[in-house]
């Protein structure tokens, strides 16, 4: 079982590109992530209803924070934590707004009566595999290709220099959509 | 069957109660799906066989561009080649 709350700062930074000439950024970022991760994870869970998106949102926040920190003087861990948390919550709010604009794909008859439907969830049943793959971010694409060409997530994690848990969580959203697509096909046959 | 049944499975972050921690069943089904639905006998857009071999044996330097992005998920022939390369690697490792 993947324990999302136990992800380490290193797990969450596995895809981050820190400037080598400004080592303080990576050091303070790790401390900042350790400081805010539980609160951030909770915010993703309560405001988006989807805790699995928390690592992905944190990666977006880290990327934004690194860009800003590169252009200014060195900052302490508390300031970096504050910046990171602000960017994290900004991304959560953006996704919440974006979810409200999503529309159902497909006609009413395709949605079983009584099935549990999150009103902010795109109905995937009408979306084929191509579209699912199209929406996958580059780092997840690499992880999925590595997994497709071997047998275990631990091997993928070893190639990417991170933990099994981090890789699986990062890929969870894409895997869930692919699984749903394949389930729908099984039910249709 | 791949569906996650019940809220417990979702709450526990399990991929599916019928699959293992490596999502073995899911990737087997995905492979079957690609083999059945994406024939590509003319090998359009396929990466070089050496690139697929590197993906299996030495993936550190393989890029998305060299793989033509997610082409292998939409090509039965490349998927078949990956399966062969994986099998060969397994046999080499077993004979050591």
mmCIF file of C-alpha atoms in Angstrom:
data_model
loop_
_atom_site.group_PDB
_atom_site.id
_atom_site.type_symbol
_atom_site.label_atom_id
_atom_site.label_comp_id
_atom_site.label_asym_id
_atom_site.label_seq_id
_atom_site.Cartn_x
_atom_site.Cartn_y
_atom_site.Cartn_z
ATOM 1 C CA UNK A 1 0.000 0.000 0.000
ATOM 2 C CA UNK A 2 1.336 3.402 -0.959
ATOM 3 C CA UNK A 3 1.510 5.838 1.967
ATOM 4 C CA UNK A 4 1.288 9.244 0.388
ATOM 5 C CA UNK A 5 1.820 11.164 3.582
ATOM 6 C CA UNK A 6 5.138 9.349 4.081
ATOM 7 C CA UNK A 7 6.632 10.668 0.869
ATOM 8 C CA UNK A 8 9.940 12.370 1.599
ATOM 9 C CA UNK A 9 11.158 15.702 0.195
ATOM 10 C CA UNK A 10 13.544 13.708 -1.997
ATOM 11 C CA UNK A 11 10.622 11.702 -3.365
ATOM 12 C CA UNK A 12 8.755 14.886 -4.208
ATOM 13 C CA UNK A 13 11.827 16.547 -5.739
ATOM 14 C CA UNK A 14 12.781 13.654 -7.983
ATOM 15 C CA UNK A 15 11.834 15.533 -11.113
ATOM 16 C CA UNK A 16 12.933 18.997 -9.985
ATOM 17 C CA UNK A 17 15.733 20.811 -11.775
ATOM 18 C CA UNK A 18 17.720 22.718 -9.189
ATOM 19 C CA UNK A 19 20.419 25.146 -10.367
ATOM 20 C CA UNK A 20 23.765 23.572 -9.421
ATOM 21 C CA UNK A 21 25.364 26.977 -8.826
ATOM 22 C CA UNK A 22 22.729 27.866 -6.186
ATOM 23 C CA UNK A 23 22.859 24.870 -3.886
ATOM 24 C CA UNK A 24 21.008 26.742 -1.149
ATOM 25 C CA UNK A 25 17.806 26.503 -3.200
ATOM 26 C CA UNK A 26 17.752 22.706 -3.140
ATOM 27 C CA UNK A 27 18.664 22.586 0.543
ATOM 28 C CA UNK A 28 16.038 25.056 1.673
ATOM 29 C CA UNK A 29 13.469 23.519 -0.656
ATOM 30 C CA UNK A 30 13.871 20.114 0.975
ATOM 31 C CA UNK A 31 13.384 21.705 4.386
ATOM 32 C CA UNK A 32 10.380 23.683 3.146
ATOM 33 C CA UNK A 33 8.701 20.595 1.685
ATOM 34 C CA UNK A 34 9.199 18.723 4.943
ATOM 35 C CA UNK A 35 7.575 21.662 6.702
ATOM 36 C CA UNK A 36 4.445 21.989 4.585
ATOM 37 C CA UNK A 37 3.822 18.580 3.013
ATOM 38 C CA UNK A 38 1.202 17.296 5.434
ATOM 39 C CA UNK A 39 -0.797 20.533 5.263
ATOM 40 C CA UNK A 40 -0.489 20.627 1.485
ATOM 41 C CA UNK A 41 -1.570 17.016 1.130
ATOM 42 C CA UNK A 42 -4.566 17.720 3.366
ATOM 43 C CA UNK A 43 -5.500 20.775 1.270
ATOM 44 C CA UNK A 44 -5.480 18.706 -1.944
ATOM 45 C CA UNK A 45 -7.655 16.091 -0.268
ATOM 46 C CA UNK A 46 -10.217 18.511 1.155
ATOM 47 C CA UNK A 47 -10.359 21.065 -1.660
ATOM 48 C CA UNK A 48 -10.063 18.786 -4.673
ATOM 49 C CA UNK A 49 -11.355 15.544 -3.183
ATOM 50 C CA UNK A 50 -8.292 13.884 -4.676
ATOM 51 C CA UNK A 51 -5.236 13.366 -2.501
ATOM 52 C CA UNK A 52 -3.468 11.510 -5.297
ATOM 53 C CA UNK A 53 -2.982 14.819 -7.091
ATOM 54 C CA UNK A 54 -0.971 16.275 -4.190
ATOM 55 C CA UNK A 55 2.479 15.077 -5.411
ATOM 56 C CA UNK A 56 1.813 16.395 -8.898
ATOM 57 C CA UNK A 57 0.651 19.757 -7.519
ATOM 58 C CA UNK A 58 3.707 19.912 -5.273
ATOM 59 C CA UNK A 59 5.955 19.378 -8.305
ATOM 60 C CA UNK A 60 4.276 22.325 -10.034
ATOM 61 C CA UNK A 61 4.760 24.443 -6.895
ATOM 62 C CA UNK A 62 8.423 23.399 -6.597
ATOM 63 C CA UNK A 63 9.068 24.318 -10.208
ATOM 64 C CA UNK A 64 7.488 27.752 -9.709
ATOM 65 C CA UNK A 65 9.356 28.351 -6.475
ATOM 66 C CA UNK A 66 12.720 27.413 -7.995
ATOM 67 C CA UNK A 67 12.122 29.845 -10.872
ATOM 68 C CA UNK A 68 11.420 32.695 -8.449
ATOM 69 C CA UNK A 69 14.235 31.890 -6.048
ATOM 70 C CA UNK A 70 16.815 31.779 -8.833
ATOM 71 C CA UNK A 71 16.396 35.492 -9.514
ATOM 72 C CA UNK A 72 16.663 36.832 -5.974
ATOM 73 C CA UNK A 73 18.972 36.754 -2.957
ATOM 74 C CA UNK A 74 19.179 33.613 -0.804
ATOM 75 C CA UNK A 75 16.165 33.134 1.460
ATOM 76 C CA UNK A 76 15.707 31.251 4.682
ATOM 77 C CA UNK A 77 13.675 28.040 5.096
ATOM 78 C CA UNK A 78 10.631 29.815 6.519
ATOM 79 C CA UNK A 79 10.351 32.223 3.591
ATOM 80 C CA UNK A 80 10.812 29.398 1.100
ATOM 81 C CA UNK A 81 8.177 27.323 2.908
ATOM 82 C CA UNK A 82 5.789 30.240 2.796
ATOM 83 C CA UNK A 83 6.404 30.741 -0.932
ATOM 84 C CA UNK A 84 6.009 27.042 -1.665
ATOM 85 C CA UNK A 85 2.768 26.791 0.276
ATOM 86 C CA UNK A 86 1.366 29.842 -1.495
ATOM 87 C CA UNK A 87 2.201 28.378 -4.904
ATOM 88 C CA UNK A 88 0.772 25.008 -3.893
ATOM 89 C CA UNK A 89 -2.542 26.518 -2.837
ATOM 90 C CA UNK A 90 -2.602 28.653 -5.981
ATOM 91 C CA UNK A 91 -2.363 25.506 -8.100
ATOM 92 C CA UNK A 92 -5.064 23.805 -6.007
ATOM 93 C CA UNK A 93 -7.387 26.770 -6.623
ATOM 94 C CA UNK A 94 -6.581 26.757 -10.337
ATOM 95 C CA UNK A 95 -7.441 23.078 -10.608
ATOM 96 C CA UNK A 96 -10.631 23.520 -8.647
ATOM 97 C CA UNK A 97 -11.711 26.262 -11.068
ATOM 98 C CA UNK A 98 -10.704 24.155 -14.053
ATOM 99 C CA UNK A 99 -12.696 21.189 -12.732
ATOM 100 C CA UNK A 100 -15.820 23.303 -12.542
ATOM 101 C CA UNK A 101 -15.527 23.994 -16.263
ATOM 102 C CA UNK A 102 -15.307 20.321 -17.239
ATOM 103 C CA UNK A 103 -18.319 18.905 -18.997
ATOM 104 C CA UNK A 104 -19.583 15.384 -19.259
ATOM 105 C CA UNK A 105 -18.496 13.566 -22.374
ATOM 106 C CA UNK A 106 -21.029 11.218 -23.849
ATOM 107 C CA UNK A 107 -24.788 11.093 -23.623
ATOM 108 C CA UNK A 108 -26.948 10.411 -20.596
ATOM 109 C CA UNK A 109 -27.649 6.836 -21.648
ATOM 110 C CA UNK A 110 -23.957 6.020 -21.282
ATOM 111 C CA UNK A 111 -23.982 6.859 -17.593
ATOM 112 C CA UNK A 112 -25.494 4.045 -15.510
ATOM 113 C CA UNK A 113 -28.355 5.199 -13.305
ATOM 114 C CA UNK A 114 -27.368 5.261 -9.680
ATOM 115 C CA UNK A 115 -23.646 5.103 -10.289
ATOM 116 C CA UNK A 116 -21.559 7.290 -8.007
ATOM 117 C CA UNK A 117 -20.578 10.341 -10.036
ATOM 118 C CA UNK A 118 -18.419 13.161 -8.850
ATOM 119 C CA UNK A 119 -19.937 16.183 -10.629
ATOM 120 C CA UNK A 120 -16.447 17.530 -11.293
ATOM 121 C CA UNK A 121 -15.150 14.328 -12.901
ATOM 122 C CA UNK A 122 -14.803 13.998 -16.624
ATOM 123 C CA UNK A 123 -16.573 10.855 -17.815
ATOM 124 C CA UNK A 124 -13.788 8.810 -19.376
ATOM 125 C CA UNK A 125 -15.825 6.089 -20.943
ATOM 126 C CA UNK A 126 -16.076 7.925 -24.245
ATOM 127 C CA UNK A 127 -12.393 8.824 -24.345
ATOM 128 C CA UNK A 128 -10.157 6.376 -26.082
ATOM 129 C CA UNK A 129 -6.656 5.362 -25.108
ATOM 130 C CA UNK A 130 -5.092 7.941 -27.419
ATOM 131 C CA UNK A 131 -6.670 10.815 -25.562
ATOM 132 C CA UNK A 132 -5.708 9.365 -22.194
ATOM 133 C CA UNK A 133 -2.110 9.086 -23.343
ATOM 134 C CA UNK A 134 -2.198 12.595 -24.796
ATOM 135 C CA UNK A 135 -2.971 14.089 -21.380
ATOM 136 C CA UNK A 136 -0.079 12.417 -19.590
ATOM 137 C CA UNK A 137 2.785 14.738 -18.514
ATOM 138 C CA UNK A 138 6.307 13.962 -19.823
ATOM 139 C CA UNK A 139 7.765 12.608 -16.589
ATOM 140 C CA UNK A 140 4.857 10.190 -16.193
ATOM 141 C CA UNK A 141 5.271 9.110 -19.817
ATOM 142 C CA UNK A 142 8.849 8.127 -19.129
ATOM 143 C CA UNK A 143 7.860 6.205 -16.004
ATOM 144 C CA UNK A 144 5.078 4.345 -17.838
ATOM 145 C CA UNK A 145 7.389 3.447 -20.716
ATOM 146 C CA UNK A 146 9.945 2.101 -18.267
ATOM 147 C CA UNK A 147 7.301 0.049 -16.457
ATOM 148 C CA UNK A 148 5.917 -1.246 -19.759
ATOM 149 C CA UNK A 149 9.384 -2.518 -20.628
ATOM 150 C CA UNK A 150 10.053 -4.265 -17.314
ATOM 151 C CA UNK A 151 8.146 -6.031 -14.544
ATOM 152 C CA UNK A 152 8.404 -4.035 -11.342
ATOM 153 C CA UNK A 153 8.049 -0.467 -10.139
ATOM 154 C CA UNK A 154 11.233 -0.939 -8.096
ATOM 155 C CA UNK A 155 13.183 -1.284 -11.345
ATOM 156 C CA UNK A 156 11.595 1.904 -12.677
ATOM 157 C CA UNK A 157 12.392 3.706 -9.442
ATOM 158 C CA UNK A 158 16.015 2.557 -9.638
ATOM 159 C CA UNK A 159 16.379 4.009 -13.141
ATOM 160 C CA UNK A 160 14.768 7.304 -12.118
ATOM 161 C CA UNK A 161 16.647 7.561 -8.837
ATOM 162 C CA UNK A 162 13.608 7.734 -6.616
ATOM 163 C CA UNK A 163 11.360 5.506 -4.516
ATOM 164 C CA UNK A 164 8.725 3.022 -5.652
ATOM 165 C CA UNK A 165 6.113 4.977 -3.732
ATOM 166 C CA UNK A 166 6.950 8.261 -5.448
ATOM 167 C CA UNK A 167 6.824 6.756 -8.930
ATOM 168 C CA UNK A 168 3.578 4.873 -8.339
ATOM 169 C CA UNK A 169 1.906 7.935 -6.913
ATOM 170 C CA UNK A 170 3.058 10.085 -9.763
ATOM 171 C CA UNK A 171 1.628 7.583 -12.231
ATOM 172 C CA UNK A 172 -1.541 6.834 -10.271
ATOM 173 C CA UNK A 173 -3.851 9.217 -12.092
ATOM 174 C CA UNK A 174 -2.793 7.951 -15.529
ATOM 175 C CA UNK A 175 -2.977 4.320 -14.427
ATOM 176 C CA UNK A 176 -6.459 4.805 -12.999
ATOM 177 C CA UNK A 177 -7.668 6.264 -16.299
ATOM 178 C CA UNK A 178 -6.091 3.477 -18.343
ATOM 179 C CA UNK A 179 -7.549 0.873 -15.983
ATOM 180 C CA UNK A 180 -11.002 2.442 -16.324
ATOM 181 C CA UNK A 181 -10.681 2.448 -20.109
ATOM 182 C CA UNK A 182 -9.734 -1.241 -20.173
ATOM 183 C CA UNK A 183 -12.548 -2.120 -17.724
ATOM 184 C CA UNK A 184 -15.092 -0.367 -19.939
ATOM 185 C CA UNK A 185 -13.899 -2.390 -22.911
ATOM 186 C CA UNK A 186 -14.239 -5.643 -20.967
ATOM 187 C CA UNK A 187 -17.799 -4.740 -19.988
ATOM 188 C CA UNK A 188 -18.710 -3.856 -23.552
ATOM 189 C CA UNK A 189 -17.594 -7.245 -24.957
ATOM 190 C CA UNK B 1 -11.410 -7.951 -13.875
ATOM 191 C CA UNK B 2 -9.615 -4.707 -13.175
ATOM 192 C CA UNK B 3 -12.159 -2.571 -11.390
ATOM 193 C CA UNK B 4 -11.469 -1.320 -7.894
ATOM 194 C CA UNK B 5 -14.481 -2.357 -5.875
ATOM 195 C CA UNK B 6 -15.625 -0.319 -2.943
ATOM 196 C CA UNK B 7 -14.532 2.821 -1.281
ATOM 197 C CA UNK B 8 -11.988 0.906 0.805
ATOM 198 C CA UNK B 9 -9.813 0.191 -2.198
ATOM 199 C CA UNK B 10 -9.818 3.853 -3.176
ATOM 200 C CA UNK B 11 -9.199 5.033 0.358
ATOM 201 C CA UNK B 12 -6.225 2.721 0.755
ATOM 202 C CA UNK B 13 -4.626 3.922 -2.475
ATOM 203 C CA UNK B 14 -4.710 0.377 -3.808
ATOM 204 C CA UNK B 15 -4.648 0.280 -7.566
ATOM 205 C CA UNK B 16 -7.130 -2.579 -7.538
ATOM 206 C CA UNK B 17 -7.947 -5.275 -4.992
ATOM 207 C CA UNK B 18 -7.270 -7.874 -7.695
ATOM 208 C CA UNK B 19 -3.900 -6.542 -8.781
ATOM 209 C CA UNK B 20 -0.520 -6.575 -7.095
ATOM 210 C CA UNK B 21 1.708 -3.692 -6.042
ATOM 211 C CA UNK B 22 3.388 -3.790 -9.447
ATOM 212 C CA UNK B 23 0.053 -3.390 -11.291
ATOM 213 C CA UNK B 24 0.973 -6.588 -13.143
ATOM 214 C CA UNK B 25 -2.561 -7.341 -14.269
ATOM 215 C CA UNK B 26 -3.083 -3.824 -15.563
ATOM 216 C CA UNK B 27 0.064 -3.867 -17.689
ATOM 217 C CA UNK B 28 -0.754 -7.333 -19.011
ATOM 218 C CA UNK B 29 -4.192 -6.100 -20.034
ATOM 219 C CA UNK B 30 -2.689 -2.980 -21.569
ATOM 220 C CA UNK B 31 -0.289 -5.120 -23.558
ATOM 221 C CA UNK B 32 -3.157 -7.326 -24.776
ATOM 222 C CA UNK B 33 -5.118 -4.224 -25.724
ATOM 223 C CA UNK B 34 -2.256 -2.793 -27.772
ATOM 224 C CA UNK B 35 -1.602 -6.129 -29.494
ATOM 225 C CA UNK B 36 -5.290 -6.453 -30.399
ATOM 226 C CA UNK B 37 -6.082 -2.873 -31.414
ATOM 227 C CA UNK B 38 -2.949 -1.306 -32.820
ATOM 228 C CA UNK B 39 -1.519 -3.349 -35.689
ATOM 229 C CA UNK B 40 1.273 -1.551 -37.511
ATOM 230 C CA UNK B 41 2.668 -3.951 -40.103
ATOM 231 C CA UNK B 42 4.270 -1.129 -42.072
ATOM 232 C CA UNK B 43 6.122 -0.027 -38.914
ATOM 233 C CA UNK B 44 5.120 3.583 -39.273
ATOM 234 C CA UNK B 45 6.705 5.799 -36.641
ATOM 235 C CA UNK B 46 8.544 2.929 -34.948
ATOM 236 C CA UNK B 47 11.742 3.732 -33.073
ATOM 237 C CA UNK B 48 14.884 1.871 -34.072
ATOM 238 C CA UNK B 49 15.106 -1.621 -32.572
ATOM 239 C CA UNK B 50 18.319 -0.555 -30.800
ATOM 240 C CA UNK B 51 16.365 2.133 -28.971
ATOM 241 C CA UNK B 52 13.854 -0.427 -27.702
ATOM 242 C CA UNK B 53 16.746 -2.669 -26.683
ATOM 243 C CA UNK B 54 18.246 0.237 -24.738
ATOM 244 C CA UNK B 55 14.892 0.872 -23.078
ATOM 245 C CA UNK B 56 15.002 -2.672 -21.736
ATOM 246 C CA UNK B 57 18.720 -3.122 -21.061
ATOM 247 C CA UNK B 58 20.155 0.324 -20.452
ATOM 248 C CA UNK B 59 17.434 2.953 -20.204
ATOM 249 C CA UNK B 60 19.533 5.710 -18.634
ATOM 250 C CA UNK B 61 20.194 7.449 -21.944
ATOM 251 C CA UNK B 62 16.963 6.754 -23.775
ATOM 252 C CA UNK B 63 14.828 9.800 -24.497
ATOM 253 C CA UNK B 64 11.154 10.269 -25.231
ATOM 254 C CA UNK B 65 12.132 11.683 -28.612
ATOM 255 C CA UNK B 66 14.138 8.571 -29.548
ATOM 256 C CA UNK B 67 11.157 6.428 -28.569
ATOM 257 C CA UNK B 68 8.834 8.629 -30.591
ATOM 258 C CA UNK B 69 7.081 9.488 -27.385
ATOM 259 C CA UNK B 70 4.386 6.949 -26.424
ATOM 260 C CA UNK B 71 4.425 5.189 -29.787
ATOM 261 C CA UNK B 72 4.926 1.732 -28.203
ATOM 262 C CA UNK B 73 1.529 2.034 -26.488
ATOM 263 C CA UNK B 74 -0.004 2.389 -29.939
ATOM 264 C CA UNK B 75 1.981 -0.207 -31.850
ATOM 265 C CA UNK B 76 1.511 -3.961 -31.655
ATOM 266 C CA UNK B 77 4.814 -4.633 -33.402
ATOM 267 C CA UNK B 78 6.867 -2.538 -30.989
ATOM 268 C CA UNK B 79 5.023 -4.083 -28.054
ATOM 269 C CA UNK B 80 5.803 -7.539 -29.411
ATOM 270 C CA UNK B 81 9.479 -6.623 -29.764
ATOM 271 C CA UNK B 82 9.577 -5.281 -26.205
ATOM 272 C CA UNK B 83 8.097 -8.555 -24.973
ATOM 273 C CA UNK B 84 10.827 -10.514 -26.783
ATOM 274 C CA UNK B 85 13.579 -8.261 -25.473
ATOM 275 C CA UNK B 86 12.278 -8.601 -21.918
ATOM 276 C CA UNK B 87 12.134 -12.364 -22.235
ATOM 277 C CA UNK B 88 15.714 -12.494 -23.543
ATOM 278 C CA UNK B 89 16.900 -10.312 -20.684
ATOM 279 C CA UNK B 90 15.168 -12.570 -18.195
ATOM 280 C CA UNK B 91 16.818 -15.635 -19.715
ATOM 281 C CA UNK B 92 20.258 -13.980 -19.617
ATOM 282 C CA UNK B 93 19.802 -13.074 -15.977
ATOM 283 C CA UNK B 94 18.534 -16.541 -15.096
ATOM 284 C CA UNK B 95 21.550 -18.190 -16.686
ATOM 285 C CA UNK B 96 24.058 -16.110 -14.674
#
